[in-house]
Amino acid sequence: MSVRAIVRYPAEILRTVTEPVQSFDEQLKALIQDLWDTMYEAQGVGLAANQIGRRERVCVLHPRREGEEEHPPLVLVNPVILSGSGEIRWEEGCLSIPGFSAEVVRYHTVEIEACTPEGERREYRLSGFPAVVAQHEIDHLEGILFVDRLSWTKRQLFEREFGKDPYRKRLPTLRPGRARLGVQRRG
Ligand code: CO
């Protein structure tokens, strides 16, 4: 397995809505291993398939921070956020936008449905930092970046430094997650 190149802002693939995985086969396992290898090499806490140039709806996360109990590594295949509650503000960064971080508001707690790499359907309830990471990664799978969730003013500051994104999509609301609650379940 291999460490892959991480796609950087403003690449078009970061705006791609990824496609649900149909076959839970060796190819999927190889992709997941590449995601892990690449994420750990970059010292990240999460990575989505389109960040390494792939179109499958798969992400991996391993939320861990100094001085806190770590959440076990988690693979989400075809994840969907079923519900969210509360609010959390977190200073986020992204492996695809090195050198930039900003505070984003997200759900404090989310219920997620996803498949395991073997194709078994599971539900997860995540709170706090792990919930932030999961929402950030699932956003990636929808072609959404955390900088899309900044205020207009902060977004202008970001674009001044990192350039405009010709592939950017308009979000219906700045309120994180909430815009996506209508997302249909995917089989
Ligand atoms: Co990211």
mmCIF file of C-alpha atoms and ligand atoms in Angstrom:
data_model
loop_
_atom_site.group_PDB
_atom_site.id
_atom_site.type_symbol
_atom_site.label_atom_id
_atom_site.label_comp_id
_atom_site.label_asym_id
_atom_site.label_seq_id
_atom_site.Cartn_x
_atom_site.Cartn_y
_atom_site.Cartn_z
ATOM 1 C CA MET A 1 0.000 0.000 0.000
ATOM 2 C CA SER A 2 1.114 3.541 -0.428
ATOM 3 C CA VAL A 3 1.204 7.082 0.693
ATOM 4 C CA ARG A 4 -0.631 9.114 -1.963
ATOM 5 C CA ALA A 5 -0.292 12.754 -2.904
ATOM 6 C CA ILE A 6 -2.840 14.935 -1.134
ATOM 7 C CA VAL A 7 -4.821 17.133 -3.510
ATOM 8 C CA ARG A 8 -4.638 20.810 -2.659
ATOM 9 C CA TYR A 9 -7.126 23.663 -2.825
ATOM 10 C CA PRO A 10 -8.586 24.677 -5.272
ATOM 11 C CA ALA A 11 -8.488 21.393 -7.229
ATOM 12 C CA GLU A 12 -11.754 20.482 -8.923
ATOM 13 C CA ILE A 13 -11.910 17.010 -7.391
ATOM 14 C CA LEU A 14 -12.300 18.591 -3.957
ATOM 15 C CA ARG A 15 -15.659 19.855 -5.278
ATOM 16 C CA THR A 16 -16.764 16.461 -6.525
ATOM 17 C CA VAL A 17 -19.712 14.789 -4.850
ATOM 18 C CA THR A 18 -18.323 11.315 -4.319
ATOM 19 C CA GLU A 19 -20.092 8.177 -5.471
ATOM 20 C CA PRO A 20 -21.489 5.506 -3.136
ATOM 21 C CA VAL A 21 -19.391 2.358 -2.965
ATOM 22 C CA GLN A 22 -21.135 -0.656 -4.511
ATOM 23 C CA SER A 23 -18.552 -3.422 -4.143
ATOM 24 C CA PHE A 24 -16.926 -4.181 -0.838
ATOM 25 C CA ASP A 25 -13.934 -5.802 -2.428
ATOM 26 C CA GLU A 26 -10.151 -5.854 -2.382
ATOM 27 C CA GLN A 27 -10.024 -2.607 -4.343
ATOM 28 C CA LEU A 28 -11.951 -0.871 -1.562
ATOM 29 C CA LYS A 29 -9.644 -2.333 1.068
ATOM 30 C CA ALA A 30 -6.615 -1.064 -0.866
ATOM 31 C CA LEU A 31 -8.153 2.416 -1.077
ATOM 32 C CA ILE A 32 -8.819 2.444 2.666
ATOM 33 C CA GLN A 33 -5.233 1.391 3.387
ATOM 34 C CA ASP A 34 -3.954 4.189 1.139
ATOM 35 C CA LEU A 35 -6.140 6.648 3.058
ATOM 36 C CA TRP A 36 -4.697 5.473 6.371
ATOM 37 C CA ASP A 37 -1.104 5.525 5.112
ATOM 38 C CA THR A 38 -1.520 8.998 3.643
ATOM 39 C CA MET A 39 -3.355 10.402 6.663
ATOM 40 C CA TYR A 40 -0.815 9.148 9.200
ATOM 41 C CA GLU A 41 2.120 10.245 7.054
ATOM 42 C CA ALA A 42 0.627 13.758 6.965
ATOM 43 C CA GLN A 43 -0.153 13.592 10.707
ATOM 44 C CA GLY A 44 -3.806 14.298 10.030
ATOM 45 C CA VAL A 45 -6.858 13.200 12.006
ATOM 46 C CA GLY A 46 -9.043 12.445 8.994
ATOM 47 C CA LEU A 47 -8.925 12.042 5.217
ATOM 48 C CA ALA A 48 -11.521 11.682 2.473
ATOM 49 C CA ALA A 49 -11.079 9.719 -0.769
ATOM 50 C CA ASN A 50 -11.345 12.767 -3.037
ATOM 51 C CA GLN A 51 -8.398 14.298 -1.193
ATOM 52 C CA ILE A 52 -6.245 11.630 -2.815
ATOM 53 C CA GLY A 53 -7.948 11.968 -6.174
ATOM 54 C CA ARG A 54 -10.563 9.225 -5.826
ATOM 55 C CA ARG A 55 -14.323 9.400 -6.250
ATOM 56 C CA GLU A 56 -15.548 6.767 -3.827
ATOM 57 C CA ARG A 57 -17.665 7.859 -0.852
ATOM 58 C CA VAL A 58 -15.149 6.777 1.771
ATOM 59 C CA CYS A 59 -13.324 8.564 4.555
ATOM 60 C CA VAL A 60 -11.162 7.589 7.501
ATOM 61 C CA LEU A 61 -10.772 9.311 10.836
ATOM 62 C CA HIS A 62 -8.653 8.984 13.914
ATOM 63 C CA PRO A 63 -9.461 11.915 16.195
ATOM 64 C CA ARG A 64 -6.692 12.294 18.749
ATOM 65 C CA ARG A 65 -5.322 15.211 20.695
ATOM 66 C CA GLU A 66 -2.725 15.726 23.356
ATOM 67 C CA GLY A 67 -4.005 15.098 26.824
ATOM 68 C CA GLU A 68 -7.319 13.609 25.747
ATOM 69 C CA GLU A 69 -8.545 10.111 25.470
ATOM 70 C CA GLU A 70 -8.345 9.167 21.811
ATOM 71 C CA HIS A 71 -11.198 7.945 19.721
ATOM 72 C CA PRO A 72 -10.475 4.642 17.960
ATOM 73 C CA PRO A 73 -9.758 4.822 14.214
ATOM 74 C CA LEU A 74 -12.943 4.710 12.163
ATOM 75 C CA VAL A 75 -13.623 3.952 8.493
ATOM 76 C CA LEU A 76 -16.857 5.375 7.089
ATOM 77 C CA VAL A 77 -18.087 3.939 3.792
ATOM 78 C CA ASN A 78 -21.134 5.692 2.277
ATOM 79 C CA PRO A 79 -21.688 7.765 5.438
ATOM 80 C CA VAL A 80 -24.805 9.828 5.989
ATOM 81 C CA ILE A 81 -25.500 12.201 8.871
ATOM 82 C CA LEU A 82 -28.864 11.124 10.252
ATOM 83 C CA SER A 83 -29.214 13.874 12.831
ATOM 84 C CA GLY A 84 -27.253 16.500 14.695
ATOM 85 C CA SER A 85 -27.715 18.468 17.881
ATOM 86 C CA GLY A 86 -26.042 21.197 19.894
ATOM 87 C CA GLU A 87 -23.266 23.437 18.673
ATOM 88 C CA ILE A 88 -19.519 23.359 18.910
ATOM 89 C CA ARG A 89 -16.951 25.900 17.732
ATOM 90 C CA TRP A 90 -13.656 24.466 16.703
ATOM 91 C CA GLU A 91 -10.492 25.798 15.097
ATOM 92 C CA GLU A 92 -10.266 23.618 11.978
ATOM 93 C CA GLY A 93 -7.573 23.023 9.435
ATOM 94 C CA CYS A 94 -7.387 20.763 6.390
ATOM 95 C CA LEU A 95 -4.637 18.709 4.779
ATOM 96 C CA SER A 96 -5.804 20.096 1.414
ATOM 97 C CA ILE A 97 -5.375 23.697 2.639
ATOM 98 C CA PRO A 98 -2.054 23.646 4.495
ATOM 99 C CA GLY A 99 -1.224 26.803 6.409
ATOM 100 C CA PHE A 100 -4.770 27.943 7.113
ATOM 101 C CA SER A 101 -7.082 27.387 10.042
ATOM 102 C CA ALA A 102 -10.236 29.058 11.251
ATOM 103 C CA GLU A 103 -13.080 28.561 13.677
ATOM 104 C CA VAL A 104 -16.099 26.730 12.341
ATOM 105 C CA VAL A 105 -19.471 26.047 13.987
ATOM 106 C CA ARG A 106 -20.733 22.492 13.766
ATOM 107 C CA TYR A 107 -23.071 20.121 15.520
ATOM 108 C CA HIS A 108 -21.764 19.025 18.889
ATOM 109 C CA THR A 109 -23.270 15.573 18.516
ATOM 110 C CA VAL A 110 -24.103 13.659 15.357
ATOM 111 C CA GLU A 111 -25.660 10.336 14.541
ATOM 112 C CA ILE A 112 -24.074 8.804 11.475
ATOM 113 C CA GLU A 113 -25.007 5.807 9.437
ATOM 114 C CA ALA A 114 -22.240 4.184 7.418
ATOM 115 C CA CYS A 115 -21.016 0.857 6.165
ATOM 116 C CA THR A 116 -17.943 -0.935 7.430
ATOM 117 C CA PRO A 117 -15.283 -1.975 4.879
ATOM 118 C CA GLU A 118 -17.046 -5.359 4.855
ATOM 119 C CA GLY A 119 -20.349 -3.777 3.882
ATOM 120 C CA GLU A 120 -22.152 -4.044 7.209
ATOM 121 C CA ARG A 121 -24.388 -1.118 8.053
ATOM 122 C CA ARG A 122 -23.664 0.582 11.381
ATOM 123 C CA GLU A 123 -24.782 3.608 13.327
ATOM 124 C CA TYR A 124 -22.392 5.803 15.263
ATOM 125 C CA ARG A 125 -22.998 8.559 17.772
ATOM 126 C CA LEU A 126 -20.087 10.975 18.000
ATOM 127 C CA SER A 127 -19.669 14.030 20.246
ATOM 128 C CA GLY A 128 -17.149 16.844 20.535
ATOM 129 C CA PHE A 129 -13.904 16.616 18.600
ATOM 130 C CA PRO A 130 -14.663 13.255 16.899
ATOM 131 C CA ALA A 131 -18.003 14.717 15.740
ATOM 132 C CA VAL A 132 -16.182 17.753 14.312
ATOM 133 C CA VAL A 133 -13.754 15.534 12.395
ATOM 134 C CA ALA A 134 -16.566 13.334 11.050
ATOM 135 C CA GLN A 135 -18.563 16.358 9.845
ATOM 136 C CA HIS A 136 -15.451 17.833 8.217
ATOM 137 C CA GLU A 137 -14.730 14.571 6.367
ATOM 138 C CA ILE A 138 -18.323 13.943 5.321
ATOM 139 C CA ASP A 139 -18.370 17.514 3.986
ATOM 140 C CA HIS A 140 -15.377 16.563 1.801
ATOM 141 C CA LEU A 141 -17.393 13.675 0.374
ATOM 142 C CA GLU A 142 -20.064 16.217 -0.614
ATOM 143 C CA GLY A 143 -17.512 18.508 -2.250
ATOM 144 C CA ILE A 144 -17.640 20.995 0.635
ATOM 145 C CA LEU A 145 -14.597 22.522 2.345
ATOM 146 C CA PHE A 146 -14.466 24.011 5.834
ATOM 147 C CA VAL A 147 -13.633 27.409 4.351
ATOM 148 C CA ASP A 148 -17.108 27.362 2.772
ATOM 149 C CA ARG A 149 -18.493 27.599 6.278
ATOM 150 C CA LEU A 150 -16.679 30.796 7.218
ATOM 151 C CA SER A 151 -18.310 34.192 7.477
ATOM 152 C CA TRP A 152 -18.143 36.359 4.349
ATOM 153 C CA THR A 153 -15.411 38.499 5.902
ATOM 154 C CA LYS A 154 -13.204 35.581 6.880
ATOM 155 C CA ARG A 155 -13.780 34.011 3.499
ATOM 156 C CA GLN A 156 -12.470 37.178 1.823
ATOM 157 C CA LEU A 157 -9.348 37.054 3.997
ATOM 158 C CA PHE A 158 -8.863 33.420 3.065
ATOM 159 C CA GLU A 159 -9.264 34.084 -0.660
ATOM 160 C CA ARG A 160 -6.863 36.994 -0.531
ATOM 161 C CA GLU A 161 -4.164 34.617 0.630
ATOM 162 C CA PHE A 162 -5.099 31.357 -1.111
ATOM 163 C CA GLY A 163 -6.888 32.630 -4.207
ATOM 164 C CA LYS A 164 -10.459 32.275 -5.394
ATOM 165 C CA ASP A 165 -11.898 28.831 -6.004
ATOM 166 C CA PRO A 166 -13.331 28.547 -9.530
ATOM 167 C CA TYR A 167 -15.077 25.307 -8.578
ATOM 168 C CA ARG A 168 -16.746 26.532 -5.423
ATOM 169 C CA LYS A 169 -20.345 25.645 -4.828
ATOM 170 C CA ARG A 170 -22.825 27.867 -3.053
ATOM 171 C CA LEU A 171 -24.012 26.619 0.276
ATOM 172 C CA PRO A 172 -27.630 27.365 1.055
ATOM 173 C CA THR A 173 -26.709 28.352 4.600
ATOM 174 C CA LEU A 174 -23.666 29.045 6.713
ATOM 175 C CA ARG A 175 -25.095 26.890 9.424
ATOM 176 C CA PRO A 176 -23.024 23.743 9.343
ATOM 177 C CA GLY A 177 -24.547 20.413 8.802
ATOM 178 C CA ARG A 178 -28.008 21.826 8.926
ATOM 179 C CA ALA A 179 -28.052 22.370 5.186
ATOM 180 C CA ARG A 180 -27.377 18.734 4.640
ATOM 181 C CA LEU A 181 -29.867 17.130 6.958
ATOM 182 C CA GLY A 182 -32.156 16.479 4.061
ATOM 183 C CA VAL A 183 -29.532 14.337 2.386
ATOM 184 C CA GLN A 184 -31.149 11.102 1.361
ATOM 185 C CA ARG A 185 -30.013 7.839 2.734
ATOM 186 C CA ARG A 186 -27.824 5.985 0.331
ATOM 187 C CA GLY A 187 -27.938 2.259 0.067
HETATM 188 CO CO CO B 1 -10.100 18.474 5.186
#
